[in-house]
PDB file of C-alpha atoms in Angstrom:
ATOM      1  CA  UNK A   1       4.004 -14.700   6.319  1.00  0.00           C
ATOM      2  CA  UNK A   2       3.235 -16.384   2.999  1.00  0.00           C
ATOM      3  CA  UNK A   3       5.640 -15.750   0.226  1.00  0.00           C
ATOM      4  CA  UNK A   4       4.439 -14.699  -3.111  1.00  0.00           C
ATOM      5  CA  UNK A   5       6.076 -16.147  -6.048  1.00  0.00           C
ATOM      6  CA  UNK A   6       4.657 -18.175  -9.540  1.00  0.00           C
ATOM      7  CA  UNK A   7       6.057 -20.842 -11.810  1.00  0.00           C
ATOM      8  CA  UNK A   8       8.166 -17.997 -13.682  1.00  0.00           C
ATOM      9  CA  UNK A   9       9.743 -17.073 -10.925  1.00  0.00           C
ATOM     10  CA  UNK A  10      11.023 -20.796  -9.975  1.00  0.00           C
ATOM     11  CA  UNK A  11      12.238 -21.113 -13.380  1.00  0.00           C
ATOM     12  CA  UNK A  12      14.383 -17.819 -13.429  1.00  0.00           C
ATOM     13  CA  UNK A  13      16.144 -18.725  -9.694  1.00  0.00           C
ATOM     14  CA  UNK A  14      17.085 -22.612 -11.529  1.00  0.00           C
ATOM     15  CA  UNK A  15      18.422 -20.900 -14.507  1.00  0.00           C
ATOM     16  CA  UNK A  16      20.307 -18.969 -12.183  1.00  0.00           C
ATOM     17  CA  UNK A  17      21.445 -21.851  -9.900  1.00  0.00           C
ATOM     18  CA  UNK A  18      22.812 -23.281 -12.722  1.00  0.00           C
ATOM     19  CA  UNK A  19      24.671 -20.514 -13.949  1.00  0.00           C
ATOM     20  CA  UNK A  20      24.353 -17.343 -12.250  1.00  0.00           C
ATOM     21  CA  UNK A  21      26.290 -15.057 -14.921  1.00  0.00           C
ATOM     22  CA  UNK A  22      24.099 -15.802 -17.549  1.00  0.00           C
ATOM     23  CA  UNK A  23      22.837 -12.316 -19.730  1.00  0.00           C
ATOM     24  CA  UNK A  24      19.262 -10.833 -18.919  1.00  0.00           C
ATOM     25  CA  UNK A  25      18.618 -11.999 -22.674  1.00  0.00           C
ATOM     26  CA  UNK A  26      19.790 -15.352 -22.415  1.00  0.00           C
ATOM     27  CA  UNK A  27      18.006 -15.798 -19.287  1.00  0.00           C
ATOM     28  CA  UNK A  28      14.787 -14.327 -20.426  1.00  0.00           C
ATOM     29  CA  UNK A  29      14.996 -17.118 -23.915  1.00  0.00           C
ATOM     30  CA  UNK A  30      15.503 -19.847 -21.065  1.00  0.00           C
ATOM     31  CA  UNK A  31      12.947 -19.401 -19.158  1.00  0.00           C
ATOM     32  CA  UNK A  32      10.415 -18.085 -21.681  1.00  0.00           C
ATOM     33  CA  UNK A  33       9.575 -14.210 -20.697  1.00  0.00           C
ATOM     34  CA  UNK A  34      10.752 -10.914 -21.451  1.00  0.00           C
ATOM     35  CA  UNK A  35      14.059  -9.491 -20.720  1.00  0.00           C
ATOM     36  CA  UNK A  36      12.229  -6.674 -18.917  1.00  0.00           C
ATOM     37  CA  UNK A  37      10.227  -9.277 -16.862  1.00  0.00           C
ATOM     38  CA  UNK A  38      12.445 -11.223 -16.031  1.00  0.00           C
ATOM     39  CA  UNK A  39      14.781  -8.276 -14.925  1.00  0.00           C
ATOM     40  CA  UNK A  40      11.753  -6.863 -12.742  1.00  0.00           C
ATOM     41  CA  UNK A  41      11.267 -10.441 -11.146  1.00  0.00           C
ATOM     42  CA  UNK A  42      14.982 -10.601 -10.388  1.00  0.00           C
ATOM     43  CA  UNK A  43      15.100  -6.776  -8.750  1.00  0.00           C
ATOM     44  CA  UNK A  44      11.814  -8.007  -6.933  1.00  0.00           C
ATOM     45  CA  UNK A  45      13.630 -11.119  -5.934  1.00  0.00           C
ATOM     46  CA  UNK A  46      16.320  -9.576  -4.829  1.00  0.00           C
ATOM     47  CA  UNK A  47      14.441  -6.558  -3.140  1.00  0.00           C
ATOM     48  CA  UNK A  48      12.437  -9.038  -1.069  1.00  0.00           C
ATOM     49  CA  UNK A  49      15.458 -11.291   0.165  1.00  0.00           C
ATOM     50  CA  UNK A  50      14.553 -14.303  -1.579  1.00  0.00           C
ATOM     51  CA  UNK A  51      18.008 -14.100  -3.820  1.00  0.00           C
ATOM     52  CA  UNK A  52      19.792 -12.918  -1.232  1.00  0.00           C
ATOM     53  CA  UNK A  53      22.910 -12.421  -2.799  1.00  0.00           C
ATOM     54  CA  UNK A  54      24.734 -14.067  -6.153  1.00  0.00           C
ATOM     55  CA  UNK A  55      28.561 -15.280  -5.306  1.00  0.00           C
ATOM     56  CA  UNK A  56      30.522 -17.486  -7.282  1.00  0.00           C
ATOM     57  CA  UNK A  57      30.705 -21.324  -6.502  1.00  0.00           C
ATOM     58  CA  UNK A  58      34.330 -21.736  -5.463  1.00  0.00           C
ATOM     59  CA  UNK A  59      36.314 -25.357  -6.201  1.00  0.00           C
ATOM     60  CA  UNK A  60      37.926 -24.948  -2.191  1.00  0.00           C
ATOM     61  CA  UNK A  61      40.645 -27.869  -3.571  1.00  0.00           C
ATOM     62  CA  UNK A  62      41.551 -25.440  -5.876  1.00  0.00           C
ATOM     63  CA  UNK A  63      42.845 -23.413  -3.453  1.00  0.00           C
ATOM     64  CA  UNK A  64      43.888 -25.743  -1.322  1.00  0.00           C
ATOM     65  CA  UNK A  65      40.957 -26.085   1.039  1.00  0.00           C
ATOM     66  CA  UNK A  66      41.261 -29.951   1.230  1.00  0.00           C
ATOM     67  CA  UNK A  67      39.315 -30.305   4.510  1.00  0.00           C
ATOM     68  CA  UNK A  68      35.426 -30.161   5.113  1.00  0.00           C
ATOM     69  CA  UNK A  69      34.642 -31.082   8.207  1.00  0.00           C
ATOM     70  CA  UNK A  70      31.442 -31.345  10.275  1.00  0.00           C
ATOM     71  CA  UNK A  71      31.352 -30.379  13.996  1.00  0.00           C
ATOM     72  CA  UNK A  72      28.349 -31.394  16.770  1.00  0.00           C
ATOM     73  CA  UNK A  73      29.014 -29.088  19.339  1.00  0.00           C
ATOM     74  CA  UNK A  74      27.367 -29.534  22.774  1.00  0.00           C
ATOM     75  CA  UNK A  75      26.708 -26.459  24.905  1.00  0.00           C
ATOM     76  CA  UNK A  76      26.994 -25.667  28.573  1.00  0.00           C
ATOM     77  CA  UNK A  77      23.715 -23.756  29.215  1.00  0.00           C
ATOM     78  CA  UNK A  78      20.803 -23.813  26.444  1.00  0.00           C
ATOM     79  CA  UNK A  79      20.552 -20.202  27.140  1.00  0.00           C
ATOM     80  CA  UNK A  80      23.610 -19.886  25.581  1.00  0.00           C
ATOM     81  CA  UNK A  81      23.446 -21.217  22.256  1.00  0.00           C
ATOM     82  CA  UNK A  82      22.125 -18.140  20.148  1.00  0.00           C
ATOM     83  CA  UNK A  83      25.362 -16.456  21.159  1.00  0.00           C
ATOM     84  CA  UNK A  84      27.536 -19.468  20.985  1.00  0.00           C
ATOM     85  CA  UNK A  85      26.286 -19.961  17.169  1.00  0.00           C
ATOM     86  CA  UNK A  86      26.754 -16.344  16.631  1.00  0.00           C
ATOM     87  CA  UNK A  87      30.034 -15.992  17.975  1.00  0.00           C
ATOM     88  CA  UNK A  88      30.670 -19.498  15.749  1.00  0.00           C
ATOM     89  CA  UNK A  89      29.223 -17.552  12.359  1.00  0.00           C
ATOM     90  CA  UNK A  90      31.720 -14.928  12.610  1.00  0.00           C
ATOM     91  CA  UNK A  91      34.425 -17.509  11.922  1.00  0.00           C
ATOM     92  CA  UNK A  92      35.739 -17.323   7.791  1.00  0.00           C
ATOM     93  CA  UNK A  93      36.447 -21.120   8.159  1.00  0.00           C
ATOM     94  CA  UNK A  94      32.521 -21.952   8.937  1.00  0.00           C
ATOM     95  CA  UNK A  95      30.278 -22.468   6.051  1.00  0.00           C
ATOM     96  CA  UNK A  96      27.055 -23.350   7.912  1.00  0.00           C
ATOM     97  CA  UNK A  97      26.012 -23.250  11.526  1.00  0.00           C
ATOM     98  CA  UNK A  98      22.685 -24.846  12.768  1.00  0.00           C
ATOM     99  CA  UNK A  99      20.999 -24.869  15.784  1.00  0.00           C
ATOM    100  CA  UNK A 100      19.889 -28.780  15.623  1.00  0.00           C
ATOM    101  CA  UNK A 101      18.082 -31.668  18.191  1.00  0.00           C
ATOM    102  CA  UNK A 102      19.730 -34.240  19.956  1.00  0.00           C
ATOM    103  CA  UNK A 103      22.231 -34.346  22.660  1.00  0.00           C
ATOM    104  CA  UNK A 104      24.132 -31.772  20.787  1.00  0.00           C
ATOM    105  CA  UNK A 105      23.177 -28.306  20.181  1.00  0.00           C
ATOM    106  CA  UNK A 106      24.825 -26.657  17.162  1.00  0.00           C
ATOM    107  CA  UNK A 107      26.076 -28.766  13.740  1.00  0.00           C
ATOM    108  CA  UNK A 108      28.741 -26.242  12.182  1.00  0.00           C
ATOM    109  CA  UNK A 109      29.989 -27.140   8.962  1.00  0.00           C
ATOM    110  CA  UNK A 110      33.480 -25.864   8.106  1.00  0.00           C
ATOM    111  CA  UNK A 111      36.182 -25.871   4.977  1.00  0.00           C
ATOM    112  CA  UNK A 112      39.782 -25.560   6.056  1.00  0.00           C
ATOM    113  CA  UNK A 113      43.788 -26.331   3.962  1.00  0.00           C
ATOM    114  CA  UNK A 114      44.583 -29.098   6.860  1.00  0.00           C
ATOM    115  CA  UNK A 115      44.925 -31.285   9.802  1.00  0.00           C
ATOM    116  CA  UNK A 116      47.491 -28.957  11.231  1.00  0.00           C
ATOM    117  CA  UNK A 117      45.092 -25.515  10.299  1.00  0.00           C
ATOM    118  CA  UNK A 118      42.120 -27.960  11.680  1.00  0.00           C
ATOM    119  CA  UNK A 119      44.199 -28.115  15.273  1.00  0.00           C
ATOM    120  CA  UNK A 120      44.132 -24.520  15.504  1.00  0.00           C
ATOM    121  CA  UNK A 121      40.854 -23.752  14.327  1.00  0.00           C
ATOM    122  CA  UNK A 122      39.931 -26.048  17.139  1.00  0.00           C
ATOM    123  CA  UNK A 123      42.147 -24.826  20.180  1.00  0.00           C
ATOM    124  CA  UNK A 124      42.126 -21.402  19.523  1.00  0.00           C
ATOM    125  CA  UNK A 125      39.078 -20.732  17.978  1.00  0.00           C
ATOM    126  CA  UNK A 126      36.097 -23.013  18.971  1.00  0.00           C
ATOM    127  CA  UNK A 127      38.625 -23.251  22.403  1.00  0.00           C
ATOM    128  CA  UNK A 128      38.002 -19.434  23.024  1.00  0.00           C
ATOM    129  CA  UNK A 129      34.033 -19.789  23.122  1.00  0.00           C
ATOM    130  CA  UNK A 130      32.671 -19.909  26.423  1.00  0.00           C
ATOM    131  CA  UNK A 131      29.997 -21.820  27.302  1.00  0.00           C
ATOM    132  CA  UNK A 132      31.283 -24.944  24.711  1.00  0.00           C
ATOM    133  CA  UNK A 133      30.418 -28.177  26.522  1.00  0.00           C
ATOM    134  CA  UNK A 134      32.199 -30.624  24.222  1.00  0.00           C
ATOM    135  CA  UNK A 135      33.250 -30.916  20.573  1.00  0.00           C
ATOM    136  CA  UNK A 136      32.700 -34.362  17.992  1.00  0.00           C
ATOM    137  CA  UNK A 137      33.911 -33.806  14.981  1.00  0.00           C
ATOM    138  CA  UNK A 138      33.655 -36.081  11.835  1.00  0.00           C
ATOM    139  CA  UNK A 139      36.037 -35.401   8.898  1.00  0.00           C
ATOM    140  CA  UNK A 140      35.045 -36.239   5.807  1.00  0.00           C
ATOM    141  CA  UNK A 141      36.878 -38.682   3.064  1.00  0.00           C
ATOM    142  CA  UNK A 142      34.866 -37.854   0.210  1.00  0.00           C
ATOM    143  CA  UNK A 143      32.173 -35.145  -1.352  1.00  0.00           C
ATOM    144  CA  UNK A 144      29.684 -37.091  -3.260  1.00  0.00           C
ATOM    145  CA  UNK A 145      27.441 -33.879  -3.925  1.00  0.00           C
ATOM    146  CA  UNK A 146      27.776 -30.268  -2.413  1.00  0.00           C
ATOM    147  CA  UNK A 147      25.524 -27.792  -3.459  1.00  0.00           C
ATOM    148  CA  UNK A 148      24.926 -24.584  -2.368  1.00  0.00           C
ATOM    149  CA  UNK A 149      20.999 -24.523  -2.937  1.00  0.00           C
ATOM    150  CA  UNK A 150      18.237 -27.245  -4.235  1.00  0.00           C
ATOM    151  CA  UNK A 151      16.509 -27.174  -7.687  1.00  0.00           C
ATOM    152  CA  UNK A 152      12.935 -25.660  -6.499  1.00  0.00           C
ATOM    153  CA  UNK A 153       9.565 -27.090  -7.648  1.00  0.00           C
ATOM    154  CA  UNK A 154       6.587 -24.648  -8.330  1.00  0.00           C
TER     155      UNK A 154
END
């Protein structure tokens, strides 16, 4: 199904990428509409599932989350992995969880305090999931750019 959405629209989800608690009026000056368009655009928008939902952009370091690390996990059956990746989702620690090519199955992305908290998330966690084939992780020593969406084009 083809999406329906114009130039205007583009420009109101940037303006919100880059600061999602900007004021209708504020917006609407940035963007160059009406405060009552652009608050129809962003009800449709919202109504229709293209902005999802608006959450704040946490600093993890700030609280101590000082370990991202990235997971290939390789499954048993292929049958399996929708409810391997579900039963992966439910986890607080995972921020993303794709089902991918290669000769692994699912690439799970996850934020976590610490090599000790990492241990556990691994044995008693991942370790519980049945059907898990094998695990390669890759920790990673530095963030050069982490964002939670992309700047759209028109």
């Amino acid at each position: 199904m083809k999406k329906s959405f114009d130039a205007l629209d583009v420009r109101i989800i940037n303006a919100l990428r880059d600061d999602a608690t900007i004021g209708y009026g504020e917006l609407s000056r940035k963007v160059r509409a009406p405060p009552t368009t652009v608050y129809q655009r962003i009800k449709k928008m919202r109504e229709n599932e293209a902005i999802r939902k608006i959450v704040p952009l946490i600093n993890h370091e700030f609280f101590n989350y000082n370990l991202t690390v990235f997971l290939l996990i390789g499954v048993s059956d292929i049958k399996e992995i929708e409810r391997i990746g579900k039963e992966l989702s439910k986890f607080d620690e995972v921020m993303e969880s794709h089902h991918i090519t290669g000769t692994s199955n699912i690439l799970v992305k996850i934020k976590i305090r610490d090599n000790t908290e990492y241990r556990q998330f691994l044995s008693e966690k991942i370790g519980a999931i049945k059907g898990i084939r094998d695990v390669h992780d890759f920790v990673t020593l530095n963030t050069f750019k982490e964002e939670p969406t992309v700047r759209l084009k028109v």
